[in-house]
CSV table of C-alpha atoms and ligand atoms in Angstrom, one decimal:
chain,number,residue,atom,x,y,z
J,1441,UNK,CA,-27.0,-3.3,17.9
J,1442,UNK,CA,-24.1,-2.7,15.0
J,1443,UNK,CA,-25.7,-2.9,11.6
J,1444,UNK,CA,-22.9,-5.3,9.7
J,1445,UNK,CA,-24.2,-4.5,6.5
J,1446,UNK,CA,-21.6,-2.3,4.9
J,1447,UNK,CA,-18.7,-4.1,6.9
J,1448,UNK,CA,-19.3,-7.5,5.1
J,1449,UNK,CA,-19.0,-7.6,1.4
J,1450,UNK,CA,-21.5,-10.3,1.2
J,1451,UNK,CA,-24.3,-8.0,1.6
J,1452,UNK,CA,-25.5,-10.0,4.1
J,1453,UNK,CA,-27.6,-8.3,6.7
J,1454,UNK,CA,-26.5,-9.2,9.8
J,1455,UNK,CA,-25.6,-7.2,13.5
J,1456,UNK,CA,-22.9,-7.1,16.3
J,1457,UNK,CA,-23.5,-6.8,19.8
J,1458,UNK,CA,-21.5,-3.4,19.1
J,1459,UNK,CA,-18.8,-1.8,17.4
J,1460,UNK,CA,-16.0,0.5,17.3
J,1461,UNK,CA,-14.3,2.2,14.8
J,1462,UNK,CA,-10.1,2.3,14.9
J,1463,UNK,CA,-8.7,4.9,13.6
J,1464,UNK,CA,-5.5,5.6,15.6
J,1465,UNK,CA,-3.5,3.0,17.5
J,1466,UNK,CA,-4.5,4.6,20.9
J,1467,UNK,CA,-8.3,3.9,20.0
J,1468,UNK,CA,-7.3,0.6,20.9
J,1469,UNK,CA,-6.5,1.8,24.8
J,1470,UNK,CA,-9.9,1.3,25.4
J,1471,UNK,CA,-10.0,-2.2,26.8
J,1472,UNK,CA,-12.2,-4.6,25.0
J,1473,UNK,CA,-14.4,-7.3,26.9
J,1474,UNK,CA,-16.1,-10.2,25.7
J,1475,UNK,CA,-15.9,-11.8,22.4
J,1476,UNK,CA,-14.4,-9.5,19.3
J,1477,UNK,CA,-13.5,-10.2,15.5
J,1478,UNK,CA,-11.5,-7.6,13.9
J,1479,UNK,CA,-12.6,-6.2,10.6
J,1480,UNK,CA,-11.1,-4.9,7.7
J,1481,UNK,CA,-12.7,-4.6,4.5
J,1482,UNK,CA,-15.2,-7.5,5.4
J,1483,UNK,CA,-14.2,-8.5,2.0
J,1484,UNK,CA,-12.9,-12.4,3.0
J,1485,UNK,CA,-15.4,-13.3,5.9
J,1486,UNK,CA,-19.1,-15.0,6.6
J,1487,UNK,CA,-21.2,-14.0,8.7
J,1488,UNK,CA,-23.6,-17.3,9.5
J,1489,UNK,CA,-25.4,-15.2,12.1
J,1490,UNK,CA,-25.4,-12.3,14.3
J,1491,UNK,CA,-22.5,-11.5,16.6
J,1492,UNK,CA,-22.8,-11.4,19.9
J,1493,UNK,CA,-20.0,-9.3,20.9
J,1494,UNK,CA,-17.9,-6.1,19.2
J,1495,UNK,CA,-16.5,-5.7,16.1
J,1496,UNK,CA,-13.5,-3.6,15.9
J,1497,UNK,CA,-13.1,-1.7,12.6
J,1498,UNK,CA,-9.5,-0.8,11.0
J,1499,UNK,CA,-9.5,2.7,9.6
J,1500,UNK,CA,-5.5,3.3,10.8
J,1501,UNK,CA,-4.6,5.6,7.8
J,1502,UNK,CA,-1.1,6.7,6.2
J,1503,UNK,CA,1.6,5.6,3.9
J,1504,UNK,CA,5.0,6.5,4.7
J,1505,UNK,CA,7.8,6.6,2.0
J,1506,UNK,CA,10.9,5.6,2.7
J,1507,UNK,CA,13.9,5.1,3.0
J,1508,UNK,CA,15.7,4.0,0.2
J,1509,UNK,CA,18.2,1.1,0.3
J,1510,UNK,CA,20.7,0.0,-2.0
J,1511,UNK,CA,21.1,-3.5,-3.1
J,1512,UNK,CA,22.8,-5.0,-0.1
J,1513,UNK,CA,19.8,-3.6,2.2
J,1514,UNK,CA,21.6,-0.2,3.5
J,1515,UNK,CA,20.1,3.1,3.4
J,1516,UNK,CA,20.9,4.5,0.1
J,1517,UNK,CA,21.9,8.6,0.1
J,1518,UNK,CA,22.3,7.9,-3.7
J,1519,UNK,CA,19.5,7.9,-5.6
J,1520,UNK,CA,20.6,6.2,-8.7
J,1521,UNK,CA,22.3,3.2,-7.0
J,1522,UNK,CA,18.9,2.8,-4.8
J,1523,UNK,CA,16.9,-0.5,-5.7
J,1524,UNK,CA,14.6,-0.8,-2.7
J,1525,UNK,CA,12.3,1.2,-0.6
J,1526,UNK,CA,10.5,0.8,2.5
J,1527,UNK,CA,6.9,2.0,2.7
J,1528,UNK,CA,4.8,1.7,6.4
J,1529,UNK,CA,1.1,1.8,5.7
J,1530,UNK,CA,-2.0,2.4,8.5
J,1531,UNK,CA,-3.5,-1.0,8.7
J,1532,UNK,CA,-6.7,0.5,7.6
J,1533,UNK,CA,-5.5,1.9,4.0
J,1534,UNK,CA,-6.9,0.3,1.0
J,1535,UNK,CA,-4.9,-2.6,-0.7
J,1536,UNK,CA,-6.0,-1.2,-4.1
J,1537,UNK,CA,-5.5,2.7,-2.9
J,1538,UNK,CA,-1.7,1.7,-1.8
J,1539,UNK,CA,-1.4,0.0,-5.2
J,1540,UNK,CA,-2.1,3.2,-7.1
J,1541,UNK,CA,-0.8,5.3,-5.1
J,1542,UNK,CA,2.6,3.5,-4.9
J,1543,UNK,CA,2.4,3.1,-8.6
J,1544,UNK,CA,2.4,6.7,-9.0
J,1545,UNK,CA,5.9,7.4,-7.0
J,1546,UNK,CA,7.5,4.2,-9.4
J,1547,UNK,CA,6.9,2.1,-6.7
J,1548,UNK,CA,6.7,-1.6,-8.1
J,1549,UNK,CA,5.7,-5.0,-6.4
J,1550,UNK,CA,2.0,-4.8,-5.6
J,1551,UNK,CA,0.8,-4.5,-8.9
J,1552,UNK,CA,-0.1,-8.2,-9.4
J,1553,UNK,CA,-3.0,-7.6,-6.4
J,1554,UNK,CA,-4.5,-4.9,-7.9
J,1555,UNK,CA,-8.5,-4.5,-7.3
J,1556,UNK,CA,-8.1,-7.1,-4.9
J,1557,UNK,CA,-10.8,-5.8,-2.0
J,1558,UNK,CA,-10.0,-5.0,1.3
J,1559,UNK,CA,-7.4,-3.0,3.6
J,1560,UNK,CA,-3.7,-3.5,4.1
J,1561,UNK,CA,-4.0,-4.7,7.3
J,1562,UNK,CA,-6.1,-7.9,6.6
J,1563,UNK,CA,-3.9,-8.7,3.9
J,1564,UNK,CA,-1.3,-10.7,5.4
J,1565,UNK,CA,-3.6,-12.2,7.4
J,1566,UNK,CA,-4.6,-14.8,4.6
J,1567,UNK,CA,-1.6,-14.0,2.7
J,1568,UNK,CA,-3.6,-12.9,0.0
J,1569,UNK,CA,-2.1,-13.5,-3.1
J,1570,UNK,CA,-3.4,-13.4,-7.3
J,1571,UNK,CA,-1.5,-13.5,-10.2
J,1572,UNK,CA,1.8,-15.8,-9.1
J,1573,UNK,CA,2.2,-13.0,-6.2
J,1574,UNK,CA,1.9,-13.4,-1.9
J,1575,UNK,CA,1.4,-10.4,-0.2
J,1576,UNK,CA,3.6,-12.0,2.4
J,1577,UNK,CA,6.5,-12.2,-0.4
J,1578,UNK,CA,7.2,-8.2,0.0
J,1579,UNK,CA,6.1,-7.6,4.0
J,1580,UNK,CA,9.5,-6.6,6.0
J,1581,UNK,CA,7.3,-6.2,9.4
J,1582,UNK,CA,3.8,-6.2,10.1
J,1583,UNK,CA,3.1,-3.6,13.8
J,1584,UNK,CA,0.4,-5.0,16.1
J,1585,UNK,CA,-1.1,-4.6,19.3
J,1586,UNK,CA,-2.9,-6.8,21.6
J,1587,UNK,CA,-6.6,-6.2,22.2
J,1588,UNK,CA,-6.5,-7.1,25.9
J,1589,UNK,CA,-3.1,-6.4,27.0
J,1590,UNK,CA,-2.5,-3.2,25.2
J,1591,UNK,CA,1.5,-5.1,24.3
J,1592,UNK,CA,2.6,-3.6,20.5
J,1593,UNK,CA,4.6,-6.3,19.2
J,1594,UNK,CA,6.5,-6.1,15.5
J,1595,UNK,CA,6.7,-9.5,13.8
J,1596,UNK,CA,9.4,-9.8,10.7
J,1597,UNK,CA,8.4,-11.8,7.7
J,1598,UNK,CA,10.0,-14.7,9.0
J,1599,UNK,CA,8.0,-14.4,12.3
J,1600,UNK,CA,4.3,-14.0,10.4
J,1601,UNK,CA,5.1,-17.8,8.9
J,1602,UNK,CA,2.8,-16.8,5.8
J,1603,UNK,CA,1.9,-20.1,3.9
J,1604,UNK,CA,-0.7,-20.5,1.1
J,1605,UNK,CA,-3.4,-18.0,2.6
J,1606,UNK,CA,-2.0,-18.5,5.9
J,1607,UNK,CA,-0.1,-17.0,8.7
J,1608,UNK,CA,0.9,-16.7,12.5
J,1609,UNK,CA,-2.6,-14.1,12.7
J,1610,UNK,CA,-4.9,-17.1,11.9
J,1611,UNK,CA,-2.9,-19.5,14.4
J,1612,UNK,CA,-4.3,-20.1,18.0
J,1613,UNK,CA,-3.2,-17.9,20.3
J,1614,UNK,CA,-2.3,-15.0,17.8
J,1615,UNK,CA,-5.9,-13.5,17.0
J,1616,UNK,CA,-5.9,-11.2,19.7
J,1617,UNK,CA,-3.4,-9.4,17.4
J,1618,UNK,CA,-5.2,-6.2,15.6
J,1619,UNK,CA,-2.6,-5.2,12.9
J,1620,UNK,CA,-2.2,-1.6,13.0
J,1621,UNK,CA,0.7,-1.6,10.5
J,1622,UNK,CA,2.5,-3.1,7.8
J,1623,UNK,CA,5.8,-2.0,6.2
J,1624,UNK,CA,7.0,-3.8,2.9
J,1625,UNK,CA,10.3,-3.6,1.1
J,1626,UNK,CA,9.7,-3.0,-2.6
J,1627,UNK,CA,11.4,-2.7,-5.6
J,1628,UNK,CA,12.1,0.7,-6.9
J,1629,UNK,CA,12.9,-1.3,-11.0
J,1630,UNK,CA,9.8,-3.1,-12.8
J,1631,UNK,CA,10.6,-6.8,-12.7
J,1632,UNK,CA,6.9,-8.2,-14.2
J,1633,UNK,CA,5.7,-11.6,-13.0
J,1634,UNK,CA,3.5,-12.6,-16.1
J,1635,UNK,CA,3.7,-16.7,-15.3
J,1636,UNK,CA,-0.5,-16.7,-15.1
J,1637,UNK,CA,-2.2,-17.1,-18.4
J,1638,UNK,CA,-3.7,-13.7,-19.7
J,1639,UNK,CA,-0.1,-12.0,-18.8
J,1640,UNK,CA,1.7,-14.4,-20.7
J,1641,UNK,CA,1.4,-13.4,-24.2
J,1642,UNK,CA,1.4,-9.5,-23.3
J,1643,UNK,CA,4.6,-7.0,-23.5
J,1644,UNK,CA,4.7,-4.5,-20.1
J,1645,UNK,CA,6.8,-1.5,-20.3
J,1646,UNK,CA,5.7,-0.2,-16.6
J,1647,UNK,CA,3.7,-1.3,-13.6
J,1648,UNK,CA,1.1,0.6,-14.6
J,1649,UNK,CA,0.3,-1.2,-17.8
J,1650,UNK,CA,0.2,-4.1,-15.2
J,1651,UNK,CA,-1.6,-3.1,-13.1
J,1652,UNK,CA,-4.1,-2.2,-15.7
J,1653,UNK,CA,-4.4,-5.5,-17.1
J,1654,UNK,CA,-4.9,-7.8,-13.9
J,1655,UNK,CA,-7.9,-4.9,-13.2
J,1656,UNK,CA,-9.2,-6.0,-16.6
J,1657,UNK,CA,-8.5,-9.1,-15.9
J,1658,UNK,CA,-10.7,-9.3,-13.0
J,1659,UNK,CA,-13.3,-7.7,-14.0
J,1660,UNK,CA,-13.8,-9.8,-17.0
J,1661,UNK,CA,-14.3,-12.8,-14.4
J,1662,UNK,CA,-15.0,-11.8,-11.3
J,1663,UNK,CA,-18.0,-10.1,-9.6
J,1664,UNK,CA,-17.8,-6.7,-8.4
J,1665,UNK,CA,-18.4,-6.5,-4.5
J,1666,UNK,CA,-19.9,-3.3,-4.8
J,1667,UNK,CA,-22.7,-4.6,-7.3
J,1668,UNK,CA,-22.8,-8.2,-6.3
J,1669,UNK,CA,-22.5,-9.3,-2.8
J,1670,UNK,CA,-19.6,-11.9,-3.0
J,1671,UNK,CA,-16.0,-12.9,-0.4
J,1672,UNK,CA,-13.9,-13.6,-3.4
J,1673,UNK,CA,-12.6,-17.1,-3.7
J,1674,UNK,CA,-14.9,-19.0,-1.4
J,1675,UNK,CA,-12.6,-22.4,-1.2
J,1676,UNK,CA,-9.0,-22.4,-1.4
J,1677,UNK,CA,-7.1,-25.0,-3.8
J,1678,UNK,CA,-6.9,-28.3,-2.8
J,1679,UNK,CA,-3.0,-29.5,-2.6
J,1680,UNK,CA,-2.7,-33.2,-3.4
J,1681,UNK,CA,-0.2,-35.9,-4.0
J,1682,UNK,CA,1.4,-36.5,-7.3
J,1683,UNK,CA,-0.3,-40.2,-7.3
J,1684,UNK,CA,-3.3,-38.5,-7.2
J,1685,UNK,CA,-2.9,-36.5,-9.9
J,1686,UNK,CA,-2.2,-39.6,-11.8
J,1687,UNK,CA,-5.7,-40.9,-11.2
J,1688,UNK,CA,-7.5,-37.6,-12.0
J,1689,UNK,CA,-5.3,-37.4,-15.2
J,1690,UNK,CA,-6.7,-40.8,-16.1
J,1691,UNK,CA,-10.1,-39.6,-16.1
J,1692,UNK,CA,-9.6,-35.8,-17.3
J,1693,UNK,CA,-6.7,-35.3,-19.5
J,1694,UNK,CA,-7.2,-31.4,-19.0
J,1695,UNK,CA,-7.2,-31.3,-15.6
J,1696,UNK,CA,-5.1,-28.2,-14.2
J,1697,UNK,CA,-2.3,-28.8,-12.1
J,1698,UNK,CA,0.4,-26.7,-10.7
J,1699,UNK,CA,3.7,-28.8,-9.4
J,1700,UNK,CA,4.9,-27.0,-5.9
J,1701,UNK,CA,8.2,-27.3,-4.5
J,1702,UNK,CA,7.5,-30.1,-2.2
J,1703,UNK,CA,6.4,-32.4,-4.7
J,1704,UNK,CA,2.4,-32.1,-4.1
J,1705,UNK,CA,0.2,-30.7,-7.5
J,1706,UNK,CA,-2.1,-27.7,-6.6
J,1707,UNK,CA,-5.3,-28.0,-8.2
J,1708,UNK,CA,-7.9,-25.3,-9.5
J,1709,UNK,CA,-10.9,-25.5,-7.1
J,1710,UNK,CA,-13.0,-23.4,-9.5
J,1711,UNK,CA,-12.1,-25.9,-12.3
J,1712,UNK,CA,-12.9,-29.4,-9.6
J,1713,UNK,CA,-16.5,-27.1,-8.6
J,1714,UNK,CA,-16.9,-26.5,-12.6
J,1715,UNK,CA,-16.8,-30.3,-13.1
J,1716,UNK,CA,-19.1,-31.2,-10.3
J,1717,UNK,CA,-21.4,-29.3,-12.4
J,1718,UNK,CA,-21.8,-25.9,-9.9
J,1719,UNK,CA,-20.7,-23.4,-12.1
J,1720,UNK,CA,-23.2,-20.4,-12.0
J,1721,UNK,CA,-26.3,-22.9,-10.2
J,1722,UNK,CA,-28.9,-21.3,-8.1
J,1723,UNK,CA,-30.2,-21.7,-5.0
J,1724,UNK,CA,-32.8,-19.6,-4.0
J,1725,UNK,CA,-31.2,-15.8,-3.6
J,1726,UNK,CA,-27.2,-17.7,-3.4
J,1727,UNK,CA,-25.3,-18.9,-6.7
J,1728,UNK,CA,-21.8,-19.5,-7.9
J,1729,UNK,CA,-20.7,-17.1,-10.2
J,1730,UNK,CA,-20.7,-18.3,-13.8
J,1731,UNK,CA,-17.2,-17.0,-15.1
J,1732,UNK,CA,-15.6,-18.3,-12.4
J,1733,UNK,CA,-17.3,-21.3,-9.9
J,1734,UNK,CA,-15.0,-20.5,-7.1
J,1735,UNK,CA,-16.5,-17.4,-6.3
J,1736,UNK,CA,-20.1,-17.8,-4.4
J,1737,UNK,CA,-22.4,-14.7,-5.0
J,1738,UNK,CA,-25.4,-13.1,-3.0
J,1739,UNK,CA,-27.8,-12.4,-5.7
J,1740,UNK,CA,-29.8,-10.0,-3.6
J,1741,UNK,CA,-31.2,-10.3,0.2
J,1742,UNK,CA,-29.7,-13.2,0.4
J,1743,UNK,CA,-29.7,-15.0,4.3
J,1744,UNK,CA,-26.2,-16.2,5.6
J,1745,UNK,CA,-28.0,-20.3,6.5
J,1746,UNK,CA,-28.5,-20.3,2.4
J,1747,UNK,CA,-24.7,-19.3,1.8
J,1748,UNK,CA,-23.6,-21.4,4.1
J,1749,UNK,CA,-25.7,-24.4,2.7
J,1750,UNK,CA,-24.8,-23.5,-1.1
J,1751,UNK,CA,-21.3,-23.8,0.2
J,1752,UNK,CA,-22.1,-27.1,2.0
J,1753,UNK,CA,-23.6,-28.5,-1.5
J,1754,UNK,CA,-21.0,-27.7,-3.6
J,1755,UNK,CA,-18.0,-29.1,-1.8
J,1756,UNK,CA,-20.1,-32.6,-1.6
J,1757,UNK,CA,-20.9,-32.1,-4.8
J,1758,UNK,CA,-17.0,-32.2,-5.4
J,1759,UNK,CA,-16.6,-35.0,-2.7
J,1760,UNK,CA,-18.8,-37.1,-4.5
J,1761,UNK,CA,-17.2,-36.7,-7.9
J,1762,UNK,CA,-13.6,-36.2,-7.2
J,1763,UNK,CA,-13.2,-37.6,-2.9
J,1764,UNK,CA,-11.4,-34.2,-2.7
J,1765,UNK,CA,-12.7,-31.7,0.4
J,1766,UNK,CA,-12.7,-28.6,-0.4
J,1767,UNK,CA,-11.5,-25.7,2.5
J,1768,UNK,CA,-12.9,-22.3,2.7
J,1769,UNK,CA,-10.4,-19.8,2.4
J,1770,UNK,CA,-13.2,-17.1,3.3
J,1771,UNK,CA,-13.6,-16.7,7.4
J,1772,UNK,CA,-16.6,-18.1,9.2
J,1773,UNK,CA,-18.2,-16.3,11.9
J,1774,UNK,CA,-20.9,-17.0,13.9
J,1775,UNK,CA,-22.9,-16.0,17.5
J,1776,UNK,CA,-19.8,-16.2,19.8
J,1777,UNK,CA,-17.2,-15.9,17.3
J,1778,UNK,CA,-14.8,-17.5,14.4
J,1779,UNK,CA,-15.9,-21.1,13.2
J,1780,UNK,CA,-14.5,-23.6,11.2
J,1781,UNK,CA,-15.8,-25.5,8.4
J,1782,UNK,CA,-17.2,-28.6,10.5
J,1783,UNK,CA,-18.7,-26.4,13.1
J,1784,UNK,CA,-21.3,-24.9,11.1
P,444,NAP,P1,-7.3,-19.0,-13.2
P,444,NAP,O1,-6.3,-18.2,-14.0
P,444,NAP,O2,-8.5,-19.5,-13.9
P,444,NAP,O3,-6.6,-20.2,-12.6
P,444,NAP,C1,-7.3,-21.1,-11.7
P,444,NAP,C2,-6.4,-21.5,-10.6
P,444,NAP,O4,-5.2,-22.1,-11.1
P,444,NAP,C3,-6.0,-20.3,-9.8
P,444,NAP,O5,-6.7,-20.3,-8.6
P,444,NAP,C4,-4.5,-20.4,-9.6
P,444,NAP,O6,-4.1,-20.6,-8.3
P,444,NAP,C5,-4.1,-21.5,-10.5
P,444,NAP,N1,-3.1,-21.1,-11.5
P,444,NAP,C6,-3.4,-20.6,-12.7
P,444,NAP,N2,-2.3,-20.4,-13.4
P,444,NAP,C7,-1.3,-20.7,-12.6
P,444,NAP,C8,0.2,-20.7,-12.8
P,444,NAP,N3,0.7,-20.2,-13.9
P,444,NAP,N4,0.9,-21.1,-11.7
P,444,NAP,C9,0.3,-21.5,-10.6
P,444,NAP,N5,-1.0,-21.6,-10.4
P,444,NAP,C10,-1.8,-21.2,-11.4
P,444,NAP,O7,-7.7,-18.1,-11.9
P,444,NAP,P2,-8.6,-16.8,-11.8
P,444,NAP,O8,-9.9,-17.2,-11.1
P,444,NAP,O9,-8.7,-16.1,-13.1
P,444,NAP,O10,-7.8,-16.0,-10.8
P,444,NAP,C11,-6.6,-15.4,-11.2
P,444,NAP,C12,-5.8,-15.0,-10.0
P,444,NAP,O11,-6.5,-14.1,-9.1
P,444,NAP,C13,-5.4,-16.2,-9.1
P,444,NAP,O12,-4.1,-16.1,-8.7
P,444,NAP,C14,-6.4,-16.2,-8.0
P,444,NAP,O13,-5.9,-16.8,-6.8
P,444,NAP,C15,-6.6,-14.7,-7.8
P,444,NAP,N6,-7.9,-14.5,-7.2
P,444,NAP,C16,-8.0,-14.4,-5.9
P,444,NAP,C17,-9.2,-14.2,-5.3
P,444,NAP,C18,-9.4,-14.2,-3.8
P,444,NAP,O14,-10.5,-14.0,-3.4
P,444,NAP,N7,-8.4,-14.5,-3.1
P,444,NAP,C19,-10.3,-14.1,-6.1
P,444,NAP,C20,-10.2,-14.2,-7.4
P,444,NAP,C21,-9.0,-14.4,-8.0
P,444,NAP,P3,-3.8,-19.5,-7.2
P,444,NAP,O15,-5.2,-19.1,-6.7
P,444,NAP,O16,-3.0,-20.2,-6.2
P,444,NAP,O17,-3.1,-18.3,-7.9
């Protein structure tokens, strides 16, 4: 047996069949048989149970620098007119490691996703995003291989389809795919994205001083994995019509709402989970974090059936009050493999 403990950042003590550690591409030559789930960080997925197959660890390390381009996209042997840079990084890297580190050679982009847990090759995966930036906004390619087949494909940004946490890896058919790269184009001059309250009001003159504040940010609000067993987000935002913003804004003037493109209104889950009255409840050793409801927390040897029924309470909680479902946006695993929402 595979002791999941330290692979899921839930705390939750659970096993796998077995499991391998990948730390170079050619680990993956090895042929893999029976059910798998790749891992990361463990930092976005639920374990409801133990596994009864192999979990497949990315550790693929390195971050390669270059080259420049120039505006129009061409290599650029001239420093001073380059604007971009392309940077490859081991699927198994860090986010928040690249982030500092790319920081540190003027590289600009990330900084928005700063202390957000996990590696770089689960990233655009869920499209992970915070702070008015998508990973998937600044991927160029993402390198993968097939489990089964051995095939290494490259997929362009166009070709991963990223959507609001979503992309061609959570798609049927596509999760065979273990990412063992990702290479992003990224600016080379600080252009700040400070739409998100607690940005707005504040003067940046670099990255860094960014960077900084989003890691502030977070920790004001969010729970530290490494202290409180927790995935992050647990739901994602609900998308709903503009009529049906109409009738919430009936009801609660202060409702957030954030018009999209398309015409639909994104909605704060935290906010719909704080009205239902589930902000920072307890149930047994499981509880929604009290600076921000969205997030649901392991207060300490905590089983994964009292998660998973927190999580089941407070999105009929919000049914009940607002007829709204709530999605997770964290992965569900259980005996034979991924699961969705209905199954368990
Ligand atoms: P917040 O600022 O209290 O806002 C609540 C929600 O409203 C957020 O989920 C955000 O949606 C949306 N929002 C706020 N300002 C917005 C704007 N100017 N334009 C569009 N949408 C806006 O949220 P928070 O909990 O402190 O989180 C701040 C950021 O960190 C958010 O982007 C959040 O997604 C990210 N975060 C991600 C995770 C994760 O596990 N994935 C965990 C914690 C925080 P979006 O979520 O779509 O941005």
């Amino acid at each position: 047996m595979f002791d999941l403990s330290a692979y899921n950042t839930f705390n939750l003590t659970v096993y796998a069949q077995s499991g391998r550690v990948i730390a170079v591409p050619e680990d993956l030559e090895q042929p893999v048989s029976g059910p798998f789930i790749i891992l990361g960080g463990g930092s976005d997925v639920l374990f409801t149970e133990d596994f009864a197959g192999t979990v497949l660890i990315n550790r693929i390390g390195g971050i390669e620098l270059g080259p420049k381009l120039d505006p129009e996209g061409h290599p650029s042997s001239d420093e001073s007119q380059a604007s971009h840079i392309m940077v490859r990084v081991g699927g198994g890297v860090l986010l928040d490691e690249l982030i500092a580190t790319l920081i540190e050679h003027g590289i600009c982009g990330l900084e928005n996703l700063s202390l957000i847990p996990g590696t770089v090759g689960a990233a655009p995966i869920q499209n992970v995003g915070a702070y008015g930036v998508e990973i998937g906004d600044l991927i160029a390619t993402v390198e993968a291989r097939d489990v089964f087949s051995g095939k290494q494909i490259t997929l362009t940004q166009e070709q991963c389809r990223f959507g609001y946490r979503s992309s061609i890896f959570k798609e049927q058919g596509w999760s065979t795919l273990f990412i063992t790269h990702v290479t992003f184009k990224l600016p080379l001059n600080f252009e700040p994205r400070v739409n998100y309250a607690g940005l707005q009001s504040c003067e940046f003159k670099n990255a860094a001083a960014l960077r900084e504040r989003v890691i502030a940010l977070r920790n004001e609000k969010l729970p530290n994995p490494k202290y409180v067993g927790n995935a992050g987000s647990f739901f994602k935002n609900p998308y709903v019509s503009a009529e049906r913003v109409a009738e919430l804004k009936a009801q609660y003037q202060e409702v957030p709402c954030y018009p999209q493109s398309n015409g639909s209104y994104k909605l704060a889950a935290g906010w719909l989970i704080d009205k239902a009255n589930c902000r920072g409840i307890k149930h047994g050793q499981v509880g929604t974090w009290g600076k921000q409801a969205l997030v649901i927390v392991n207060l300490g040897g905590a089983k994964p059936h009292e998660v998973v029924a927190l999580a089941k309470y407070v999105s009929a909680e919000v049914r009940n009050k607002f007829a709204l479902d709530l999605v997770p946006e964290v992965r569900l695993y259980g005996k034979h493999g991924e699961l969705s929402w209905d199954q368990i």
